[in-house]
Amino acid sequence: MDHDDPHESWNLPADNNETRSRTTADADADADTEVDFQVIGACWGRTGTHSLKNALEILGYECYHMKEVISHGENHTRFWQRVAKNQSQAEIDINFNEVFIMNNNSKSKNFTASCDFPSAVFWKEQLKQYPKAKVILGWRDPGKWYQSCMETIFRMMPDHPSCSFGTKISLWLGLPTKGMGDMVVEVVSKRCFGHDYSRKNVIRSYIQYCEQVKRDCPAHQLLIHEPKDGWEPLCKFLGK
């Protein structure tokens, strides 16, 4: 498996067939539904998450990725904002089934895996809800990872110095999906980097995050994976 396409970012058009309004009753019904969630990707963006998503789907999983957030729209961007804001509370009343179970008028989908921003930031909370799931930590050389982010996804962060005026206007207008700008500021800019996009702080934050995952996740449930590692360790870890 290769690293993500260096030209790939999040500026994708919303899929109108997938973006449907859902009532509170729909969300409550989903929250009460059992889901066999099996793989939690503790993989920040630009660590091979698109390759991992493709690999997991080849292996039979339905993988939730930033692309799904964009496709499903405001209900999902607001959900992840709510998760991030609730981190300051002693008790977190969050049910991930709200976004991992999709019951629409025309189709139904239960996600069984996740990776990439924004979900990866909350891998530990997901593991609390799905304690039997396995966790994959995507790793990439920190310097190369930072450069990749600078060339792609950081340009979509409205508070990042490299974000163009046109991109800021697009995000304000609800492109590529409504609430995207507010979500990435709350989840990525604030929670991951403390609004400090200096090279030193971003790389330090990434390394500290990875060390925390390795420290806090039970060893038998954790795979540290680089795209260059290929299929064998991934399949062995997942029993495929």
PDB file of N, CA, C and O in Angstrom, residues 142-208:
ATOM      1  N   PRO A 142       7.943  11.844  10.878  1.00  0.00           N
ATOM      2  CA  PRO A 142       7.305  13.110  11.258  1.00  0.00           C
ATOM      3  C   PRO A 142       7.613  14.281  10.332  1.00  0.00           C
ATOM      4  O   PRO A 142       6.722  15.088  10.036  1.00  0.00           O
ATOM      5  N   GLY A 143       8.851  14.391   9.876  1.00  0.00           N
ATOM      6  CA  GLY A 143       9.193  15.491   8.984  1.00  0.00           C
ATOM      7  C   GLY A 143       8.468  15.395   7.647  1.00  0.00           C
ATOM      8  O   GLY A 143       7.949  16.398   7.133  1.00  0.00           O
ATOM      9  N   LYS A 144       8.418  14.183   7.080  1.00  0.00           N
ATOM     10  CA  LYS A 144       7.719  13.983   5.815  1.00  0.00           C
ATOM     11  C   LYS A 144       6.214  14.152   5.996  1.00  0.00           C
ATOM     12  O   LYS A 144       5.529  14.680   5.116  1.00  0.00           O
ATOM     13  N   TRP A 145       5.720  13.694   7.142  1.00  0.00           N
ATOM     14  CA  TRP A 145       4.289  13.865   7.427  1.00  0.00           C
ATOM     15  C   TRP A 145       3.934  15.342   7.485  1.00  0.00           C
ATOM     16  O   TRP A 145       2.946  15.780   6.882  1.00  0.00           O
ATOM     17  N   TYR A 146       4.739  16.123   8.179  1.00  0.00           N
ATOM     18  CA  TYR A 146       4.472  17.552   8.297  1.00  0.00           C
ATOM     19  C   TYR A 146       4.471  18.222   6.926  1.00  0.00           C
ATOM     20  O   TYR A 146       3.574  19.012   6.608  1.00  0.00           O
ATOM     21  N   GLN A 147       5.454  17.897   6.093  1.00  0.00           N
ATOM     22  CA  GLN A 147       5.522  18.507   4.769  1.00  0.00           C
ATOM     23  C   GLN A 147       4.313  18.138   3.930  1.00  0.00           C
ATOM     24  O   GLN A 147       3.758  18.970   3.199  1.00  0.00           O
ATOM     25  N   SER A 148       3.871  16.890   4.036  1.00  0.00           N
ATOM     26  CA  SER A 148       2.688  16.447   3.308  1.00  0.00           C
ATOM     27  C   SER A 148       1.451  17.224   3.752  1.00  0.00           C
ATOM     28  O   SER A 148       0.628  17.640   2.929  1.00  0.00           O
ATOM     29  N   CYS A 149       1.325  17.433   5.058  1.00  0.00           N
ATOM     30  CA  CYS A 149       0.200  18.217   5.579  1.00  0.00           C
ATOM     31  C   CYS A 149       0.243  19.653   5.072  1.00  0.00           C
ATOM     32  O   CYS A 149      -0.793  20.227   4.697  1.00  0.00           O
ATOM     33  N   MET A 150       1.435  20.229   5.040  1.00  0.00           N
ATOM     34  CA  MET A 150       1.587  21.605   4.583  1.00  0.00           C
ATOM     35  C   MET A 150       1.154  21.754   3.125  1.00  0.00           C
ATOM     36  O   MET A 150       0.627  22.790   2.719  1.00  0.00           O
ATOM     37  N   GLU A 151       1.372  20.717   2.337  1.00  0.00           N
ATOM     38  CA  GLU A 151       1.061  20.777   0.905  1.00  0.00           C
ATOM     39  C   GLU A 151      -0.397  20.438   0.622  1.00  0.00           C
ATOM     40  O   GLU A 151      -0.861  20.624  -0.510  1.00  0.00           O
ATOM     41  N   THR A 152      -1.131  19.943   1.603  1.00  0.00           N
ATOM     42  CA  THR A 152      -2.501  19.461   1.348  1.00  0.00           C
ATOM     43  C   THR A 152      -3.485  19.959   2.405  1.00  0.00           C
ATOM     44  O   THR A 152      -4.029  21.051   2.298  1.00  0.00           O
ATOM     45  N   ILE A 153      -3.690  19.183   3.440  1.00  0.00           N
ATOM     46  CA  ILE A 153      -4.836  19.419   4.318  1.00  0.00           C
ATOM     47  C   ILE A 153      -4.716  20.687   5.155  1.00  0.00           C
ATOM     48  O   ILE A 153      -5.740  21.274   5.516  1.00  0.00           O
ATOM     49  N   PHE A 154      -3.504  21.127   5.474  1.00  0.00           N
ATOM     50  CA  PHE A 154      -3.401  22.368   6.253  1.00  0.00           C
ATOM     51  C   PHE A 154      -3.938  23.565   5.468  1.00  0.00           C
ATOM     52  O   PHE A 154      -4.348  24.562   6.054  1.00  0.00           O
ATOM     53  N   ARG A 155      -3.937  23.456   4.168  1.00  0.00           N
ATOM     54  CA  ARG A 155      -4.472  24.543   3.342  1.00  0.00           C
ATOM     55  C   ARG A 155      -5.986  24.637   3.438  1.00  0.00           C
ATOM     56  O   ARG A 155      -6.588  25.602   2.963  1.00  0.00           O
ATOM     57  N   MET A 156      -6.602  23.604   4.045  1.00  0.00           N
ATOM     58  CA  MET A 156      -8.047  23.613   4.261  1.00  0.00           C
ATOM     59  C   MET A 156      -8.420  24.053   5.673  1.00  0.00           C
ATOM     60  O   MET A 156      -9.596  24.065   6.033  1.00  0.00           O
ATOM     61  N   MET A 157      -7.431  24.386   6.495  1.00  0.00           N
ATOM     62  CA  MET A 157      -7.690  24.842   7.858  1.00  0.00           C
ATOM     63  C   MET A 157      -7.854  26.354   7.840  1.00  0.00           C
ATOM     64  O   MET A 157      -6.893  27.073   7.557  1.00  0.00           O
ATOM     65  N   PRO A 158      -9.031  26.876   8.136  1.00  0.00           N
ATOM     66  CA  PRO A 158      -9.250  28.318   7.984  1.00  0.00           C
ATOM     67  C   PRO A 158      -8.376  29.187   8.868  1.00  0.00           C
ATOM     68  O   PRO A 158      -8.180  30.365   8.569  1.00  0.00           O
ATOM     69  N   ASP A 159      -7.811  28.622   9.939  1.00  0.00           N
ATOM     70  CA  ASP A 159      -6.944  29.413  10.808  1.00  0.00           C
ATOM     71  C   ASP A 159      -5.460  29.163  10.535  1.00  0.00           C
ATOM     72  O   ASP A 159      -4.607  29.649  11.278  1.00  0.00           O
ATOM     73  N   HIS A 160      -5.164  28.402   9.477  1.00  0.00           N
ATOM     74  CA  HIS A 160      -3.762  28.155   9.132  1.00  0.00           C
ATOM     75  C   HIS A 160      -3.255  29.264   8.213  1.00  0.00           C
ATOM     76  O   HIS A 160      -3.991  29.708   7.314  1.00  0.00           O
ATOM     77  N   PRO A 161      -2.018  29.730   8.398  1.00  0.00           N
ATOM     78  CA  PRO A 161      -1.498  30.818   7.558  1.00  0.00           C
ATOM     79  C   PRO A 161      -1.514  30.530   6.066  1.00  0.00           C
ATOM     80  O   PRO A 161      -1.592  31.461   5.257  1.00  0.00           O
ATOM     81  N   SER A 162      -1.455  29.252   5.670  1.00  0.00           N
ATOM     82  CA  SER A 162      -1.423  28.919   4.244  1.00  0.00           C
ATOM     83  C   SER A 162      -2.804  28.856   3.609  1.00  0.00           C
ATOM     84  O   SER A 162      -2.927  28.687   2.394  1.00  0.00           O
ATOM     85  N   CYS A 163      -3.857  28.970   4.422  1.00  0.00           N
ATOM     86  CA  CYS A 163      -5.217  28.895   3.881  1.00  0.00           C
ATOM     87  C   CYS A 163      -5.530  30.175   3.104  1.00  0.00           C
ATOM     88  O   CYS A 163      -5.475  31.278   3.646  1.00  0.00           O
ATOM     89  N   SER A 164      -5.865  30.028   1.837  1.00  0.00           N
ATOM     90  CA  SER A 164      -6.114  31.185   0.986  1.00  0.00           C
ATOM     91  C   SER A 164      -7.439  31.853   1.327  1.00  0.00           C
ATOM     92  O   SER A 164      -8.333  31.244   1.929  1.00  0.00           O
ATOM     93  N   PHE A 165      -7.552  33.100   0.911  1.00  0.00           N
ATOM     94  CA  PHE A 165      -8.800  33.836   1.133  1.00  0.00           C
ATOM     95  C   PHE A 165      -9.963  33.136   0.439  1.00  0.00           C
ATOM     96  O   PHE A 165     -11.058  33.022   0.993  1.00  0.00           O
ATOM     97  N   GLY A 166      -9.719  32.633  -0.771  1.00  0.00           N
ATOM     98  CA  GLY A 166     -10.769  31.924  -1.508  1.00  0.00           C
ATOM     99  C   GLY A 166     -11.244  30.687  -0.782  1.00  0.00           C
ATOM    100  O   GLY A 166     -12.446  30.389  -0.747  1.00  0.00           O
ATOM    101  N   THR A 167     -10.301  29.941  -0.190  1.00  0.00           N
ATOM    102  CA  THR A 167     -10.673  28.739   0.563  1.00  0.00           C
ATOM    103  C   THR A 167     -11.480  29.109   1.801  1.00  0.00           C
ATOM    104  O   THR A 167     -12.459  28.434   2.137  1.00  0.00           O
ATOM    105  N   LYS A 168     -11.084  30.176   2.464  1.00  0.00           N
ATOM    106  CA  LYS A 168     -11.834  30.625   3.644  1.00  0.00           C
ATOM    107  C   LYS A 168     -13.267  30.999   3.281  1.00  0.00           C
ATOM    108  O   LYS A 168     -14.214  30.660   3.998  1.00  0.00           O
ATOM    109  N   ILE A 169     -13.431  31.669   2.148  1.00  0.00           N
ATOM    110  CA  ILE A 169     -14.779  32.039   1.691  1.00  0.00           C
ATOM    111  C   ILE A 169     -15.575  30.782   1.362  1.00  0.00           C
ATOM    112  O   ILE A 169     -16.762  30.662   1.704  1.00  0.00           O
ATOM    113  N   SER A 170     -14.936  29.817   0.693  1.00  0.00           N
ATOM    114  CA  SER A 170     -15.622  28.561   0.345  1.00  0.00           C
ATOM    115  C   SER A 170     -16.090  27.836   1.597  1.00  0.00           C
ATOM    116  O   SER A 170     -17.224  27.349   1.665  1.00  0.00           O
ATOM    117  N   LEU A 171     -15.232  27.762   2.606  1.00  0.00           N
ATOM    118  CA  LEU A 171     -15.610  27.106   3.854  1.00  0.00           C
ATOM    119  C   LEU A 171     -16.757  27.857   4.528  1.00  0.00           C
ATOM    120  O   LEU A 171     -17.691  27.246   5.059  1.00  0.00           O
ATOM    121  N   TRP A 172     -16.704  29.175   4.501  1.00  0.00           N
ATOM    122  CA  TRP A 172     -17.765  29.985   5.087  1.00  0.00           C
ATOM    123  C   TRP A 172     -19.090  29.759   4.374  1.00  0.00           C
ATOM    124  O   TRP A 172     -20.159  29.766   5.000  1.00  0.00           O
ATOM    125  N   LEU A 173     -19.027  29.495   3.067  1.00  0.00           N
ATOM    126  CA  LEU A 173     -20.234  29.245   2.275  1.00  0.00           C
ATOM    127  C   LEU A 173     -20.729  27.797   2.393  1.00  0.00           C
ATOM    128  O   LEU A 173     -21.751  27.438   1.823  1.00  0.00           O
ATOM    129  N   GLY A 174     -19.993  26.966   3.130  1.00  0.00           N
ATOM    130  CA  GLY A 174     -20.429  25.584   3.336  1.00  0.00           C
ATOM    131  C   GLY A 174     -19.861  24.601   2.355  1.00  0.00           C
ATOM    132  O   GLY A 174     -20.457  23.547   2.110  1.00  0.00           O
ATOM    133  N   LEU A 175     -18.696  24.902   1.780  1.00  0.00           N
ATOM    134  CA  LEU A 175     -18.027  23.989   0.861  1.00  0.00           C
ATOM    135  C   LEU A 175     -16.735  23.480   1.507  1.00  0.00           C
ATOM    136  O   LEU A 175     -16.051  24.230   2.200  1.00  0.00           O
ATOM    137  N   PRO A 176     -16.386  22.216   1.327  1.00  0.00           N
ATOM    138  CA  PRO A 176     -17.080  21.200   0.540  1.00  0.00           C
ATOM    139  C   PRO A 176     -18.321  20.626   1.211  1.00  0.00           C
ATOM    140  O   PRO A 176     -19.093  19.919   0.595  1.00  0.00           O
ATOM    141  N   THR A 177     -18.526  20.945   2.496  1.00  0.00           N
ATOM    142  CA  THR A 177     -19.749  20.541   3.167  1.00  0.00           C
ATOM    143  C   THR A 177     -19.984  21.483   4.339  1.00  0.00           C
ATOM    144  O   THR A 177     -19.036  22.053   4.895  1.00  0.00           O
ATOM    145  N   LYS A 178     -21.221  21.685   4.706  1.00  0.00           N
ATOM    146  CA  LYS A 178     -21.562  22.669   5.730  1.00  0.00           C
ATOM    147  C   LYS A 178     -20.961  22.295   7.089  1.00  0.00           C
ATOM    148  O   LYS A 178     -21.058  21.154   7.530  1.00  0.00           O
ATOM    149  N   GLY A 179     -20.343  23.267   7.712  1.00  0.00           N
ATOM    150  CA  GLY A 179     -19.754  23.048   9.031  1.00  0.00           C
ATOM    151  C   GLY A 179     -18.333  22.529   9.004  1.00  0.00           C
ATOM    152  O   GLY A 179     -17.721  22.331  10.060  1.00  0.00           O
ATOM    153  N   MET A 180     -17.769  22.325   7.803  1.00  0.00           N
ATOM    154  CA  MET A 180     -16.425  21.759   7.681  1.00  0.00           C
ATOM    155  C   MET A 180     -15.380  22.643   8.356  1.00  0.00           C
ATOM    156  O   MET A 180     -14.535  22.169   9.119  1.00  0.00           O
ATOM    157  N   GLY A 181     -15.412  23.949   8.076  1.00  0.00           N
ATOM    158  CA  GLY A 181     -14.417  24.849   8.638  1.00  0.00           C
ATOM    159  C   GLY A 181     -14.438  24.856  10.155  1.00  0.00           C
ATOM    160  O   GLY A 181     -13.389  24.749  10.806  1.00  0.00           O
ATOM    161  N   ASP A 182     -15.626  24.977  10.733  1.00  0.00           N
ATOM    162  CA  ASP A 182     -15.743  24.986  12.194  1.00  0.00           C
ATOM    163  C   ASP A 182     -15.261  23.668  12.787  1.00  0.00           C
ATOM    164  O   ASP A 182     -14.622  23.646  13.846  1.00  0.00           O
ATOM    165  N   MET A 183     -15.557  22.560  12.111  1.00  0.00           N
ATOM    166  CA  MET A 183     -15.168  21.251  12.628  1.00  0.00           C
ATOM    167  C   MET A 183     -13.657  21.082  12.668  1.00  0.00           C
ATOM    168  O   MET A 183     -13.095  20.657  13.686  1.00  0.00           O
ATOM    169  N   VAL A 184     -12.966  21.411  11.564  1.00  0.00           N
ATOM    170  CA  VAL A 184     -11.519  21.195  11.545  1.00  0.00           C
ATOM    171  C   VAL A 184     -10.803  22.132  12.517  1.00  0.00           C
ATOM    172  O   VAL A 184      -9.763  21.772  13.085  1.00  0.00           O
ATOM    173  N   VAL A 185     -11.348  23.323  12.720  1.00  0.00           N
ATOM    174  CA  VAL A 185     -10.750  24.222  13.706  1.00  0.00           C
ATOM    175  C   VAL A 185     -10.888  23.619  15.101  1.00  0.00           C
ATOM    176  O   VAL A 185      -9.927  23.591  15.885  1.00  0.00           O
ATOM    177  N   GLU A 186     -12.075  23.122  15.420  1.00  0.00           N
ATOM    178  CA  GLU A 186     -12.326  22.581  16.760  1.00  0.00           C
ATOM    179  C   GLU A 186     -11.569  21.278  17.009  1.00  0.00           C
ATOM    180  O   GLU A 186     -10.961  21.088  18.080  1.00  0.00           O
ATOM    181  N   VAL A 187     -11.592  20.371  16.023  1.00  0.00           N
ATOM    182  CA  VAL A 187     -11.023  19.037  16.218  1.00  0.00           C
ATOM    183  C   VAL A 187      -9.523  19.006  15.965  1.00  0.00           C
ATOM    184  O   VAL A 187      -8.761  18.421  16.745  1.00  0.00           O
ATOM    185  N   VAL A 188      -9.085  19.614  14.861  1.00  0.00           N
ATOM    186  CA  VAL A 188      -7.679  19.509  14.474  1.00  0.00           C
ATOM    187  C   VAL A 188      -6.860  20.691  15.013  1.00  0.00           C
ATOM    188  O   VAL A 188      -5.901  20.495  15.772  1.00  0.00           O
ATOM    189  N   SER A 189      -7.230  21.896  14.621  1.00  0.00           N
ATOM    190  CA  SER A 189      -6.432  23.058  15.013  1.00  0.00           C
ATOM    191  C   SER A 189      -6.339  23.203  16.537  1.00  0.00           C
ATOM    192  O   SER A 189      -5.249  23.358  17.094  1.00  0.00           O
ATOM    193  N   LYS A 190      -7.484  23.147  17.188  1.00  0.00           N
ATOM    194  CA  LYS A 190      -7.524  23.387  18.631  1.00  0.00           C
ATOM    195  C   LYS A 190      -7.078  22.168  19.425  1.00  0.00           C
ATOM    196  O   LYS A 190      -6.157  22.257  20.240  1.00  0.00           O
ATOM    197  N   ARG A 191      -7.718  21.020  19.177  1.00  0.00           N
ATOM    198  CA  ARG A 191      -7.449  19.849  20.016  1.00  0.00           C
ATOM    199  C   ARG A 191      -6.077  19.241  19.756  1.00  0.00           C
ATOM    200  O   ARG A 191      -5.382  18.849  20.689  1.00  0.00           O
ATOM    201  N   CYS A 192      -5.680  19.157  18.499  1.00  0.00           N
ATOM    202  CA  CYS A 192      -4.409  18.498  18.186  1.00  0.00           C
ATOM    203  C   CYS A 192      -3.204  19.408  18.367  1.00  0.00           C
ATOM    204  O   CYS A 192      -2.151  18.961  18.830  1.00  0.00           O
ATOM    205  N   PHE A 193      -3.350  20.682  17.993  1.00  0.00           N
ATOM    206  CA  PHE A 193      -2.194  21.568  17.948  1.00  0.00           C
ATOM    207  C   PHE A 193      -2.302  22.817  18.825  1.00  0.00           C
ATOM    208  O   PHE A 193      -1.375  23.621  18.850  1.00  0.00           O
ATOM    209  N   GLY A 194      -3.421  22.994  19.513  1.00  0.00           N
ATOM    210  CA  GLY A 194      -3.575  24.173  20.353  1.00  0.00           C
ATOM    211  C   GLY A 194      -3.465  25.468  19.577  1.00  0.00           C
ATOM    212  O   GLY A 194      -2.990  26.485  20.095  1.00  0.00           O
ATOM    213  N   HIS A 195      -3.907  25.429  18.319  1.00  0.00           N
ATOM    214  CA  HIS A 195      -3.865  26.588  17.411  1.00  0.00           C
ATOM    215  C   HIS A 195      -2.431  27.049  17.108  1.00  0.00           C
ATOM    216  O   HIS A 195      -2.241  28.155  16.606  1.00  0.00           O
ATOM    217  N   ASP A 196      -1.451  26.229  17.394  1.00  0.00           N
ATOM    218  CA  ASP A 196      -0.048  26.573  17.120  1.00  0.00           C
ATOM    219  C   ASP A 196       0.445  25.719  15.964  1.00  0.00           C
ATOM    220  O   ASP A 196       0.737  24.536  16.125  1.00  0.00           O
ATOM    221  N   TYR A 197       0.540  26.333  14.780  1.00  0.00           N
ATOM    222  CA  TYR A 197       0.925  25.592  13.584  1.00  0.00           C
ATOM    223  C   TYR A 197       2.414  25.718  13.263  1.00  0.00           C
ATOM    224  O   TYR A 197       2.832  25.436  12.140  1.00  0.00           O
ATOM    225  N   SER A 198       3.220  26.098  14.233  1.00  0.00           N
ATOM    226  CA  SER A 198       4.657  26.113  13.994  1.00  0.00           C
ATOM    227  C   SER A 198       5.135  24.681  13.736  1.00  0.00           C
ATOM    228  O   SER A 198       4.572  23.716  14.273  1.00  0.00           O
ATOM    229  N   ARG A 199       6.144  24.550  12.916  1.00  0.00           N
ATOM    230  CA  ARG A 199       6.654  23.223  12.566  1.00  0.00           C
ATOM    231  C   ARG A 199       7.034  22.440  13.818  1.00  0.00           C
ATOM    232  O   ARG A 199       6.701  21.249  13.947  1.00  0.00           O
ATOM    233  N   LYS A 200       7.690  23.088  14.740  1.00  0.00           N
ATOM    234  CA  LYS A 200       8.135  22.425  15.963  1.00  0.00           C
ATOM    235  C   LYS A 200       6.955  21.882  16.752  1.00  0.00           C
ATOM    236  O   LYS A 200       6.964  20.726  17.201  1.00  0.00           O
ATOM    237  N   ASN A 201       5.924  22.700  16.940  1.00  0.00           N
ATOM    238  CA  ASN A 201       4.776  22.265  17.734  1.00  0.00           C
ATOM    239  C   ASN A 201       3.975  21.171  17.042  1.00  0.00           C
ATOM    240  O   ASN A 201       3.526  20.219  17.681  1.00  0.00           O
ATOM    241  N   VAL A 202       3.774  21.300  15.727  1.00  0.00           N
ATOM    242  CA  VAL A 202       2.984  20.298  15.005  1.00  0.00           C
ATOM    243  C   VAL A 202       3.665  18.936  15.055  1.00  0.00           C
ATOM    244  O   VAL A 202       3.020  17.912  15.336  1.00  0.00           O
ATOM    245  N   ILE A 203       4.951  18.898  14.798  1.00  0.00           N
ATOM    246  CA  ILE A 203       5.680  17.618  14.840  1.00  0.00           C
ATOM    247  C   ILE A 203       5.698  17.058  16.257  1.00  0.00           C
ATOM    248  O   ILE A 203       5.482  15.854  16.471  1.00  0.00           O
ATOM    249  N   ARG A 204       5.930  17.917  17.249  1.00  0.00           N
ATOM    250  CA  ARG A 204       5.929  17.462  18.639  1.00  0.00           C
ATOM    251  C   ARG A 204       4.561  16.897  19.020  1.00  0.00           C
ATOM    252  O   ARG A 204       4.473  15.842  19.676  1.00  0.00           O
ATOM    253  N   SER A 205       3.497  17.560  18.593  1.00  0.00           N
ATOM    254  CA  SER A 205       2.142  17.096  18.908  1.00  0.00           C
ATOM    255  C   SER A 205       1.874  15.732  18.285  1.00  0.00           C
ATOM    256  O   SER A 205       1.253  14.861  18.918  1.00  0.00           O
ATOM    257  N   TYR A 206       2.327  15.557  17.054  1.00  0.00           N
ATOM    258  CA  TYR A 206       2.133  14.272  16.366  1.00  0.00           C
ATOM    259  C   TYR A 206       2.871  13.152  17.095  1.00  0.00           C
ATOM    260  O   TYR A 206       2.302  12.077  17.344  1.00  0.00           O
ATOM    261  N   ILE A 207       4.122  13.396  17.468  1.00  0.00           N
ATOM    262  CA  ILE A 207       4.907  12.374  18.159  1.00  0.00           C
ATOM    263  C   ILE A 207       4.293  12.062  19.521  1.00  0.00           C
ATOM    264  O   ILE A 207       4.169  10.885  19.913  1.00  0.00           O
ATOM    265  N   GLN A 208       3.886  13.090  20.252  1.00  0.00           N
ATOM    266  CA  GLN A 208       3.280  12.875  21.563  1.00  0.00           C
ATOM    267  C   GLN A 208       1.982  12.085  21.458  1.00  0.00           C
ATOM    268  O   GLN A 208       1.691  11.224  22.300  1.00  0.00           O
TER     269      GLN A 208
END
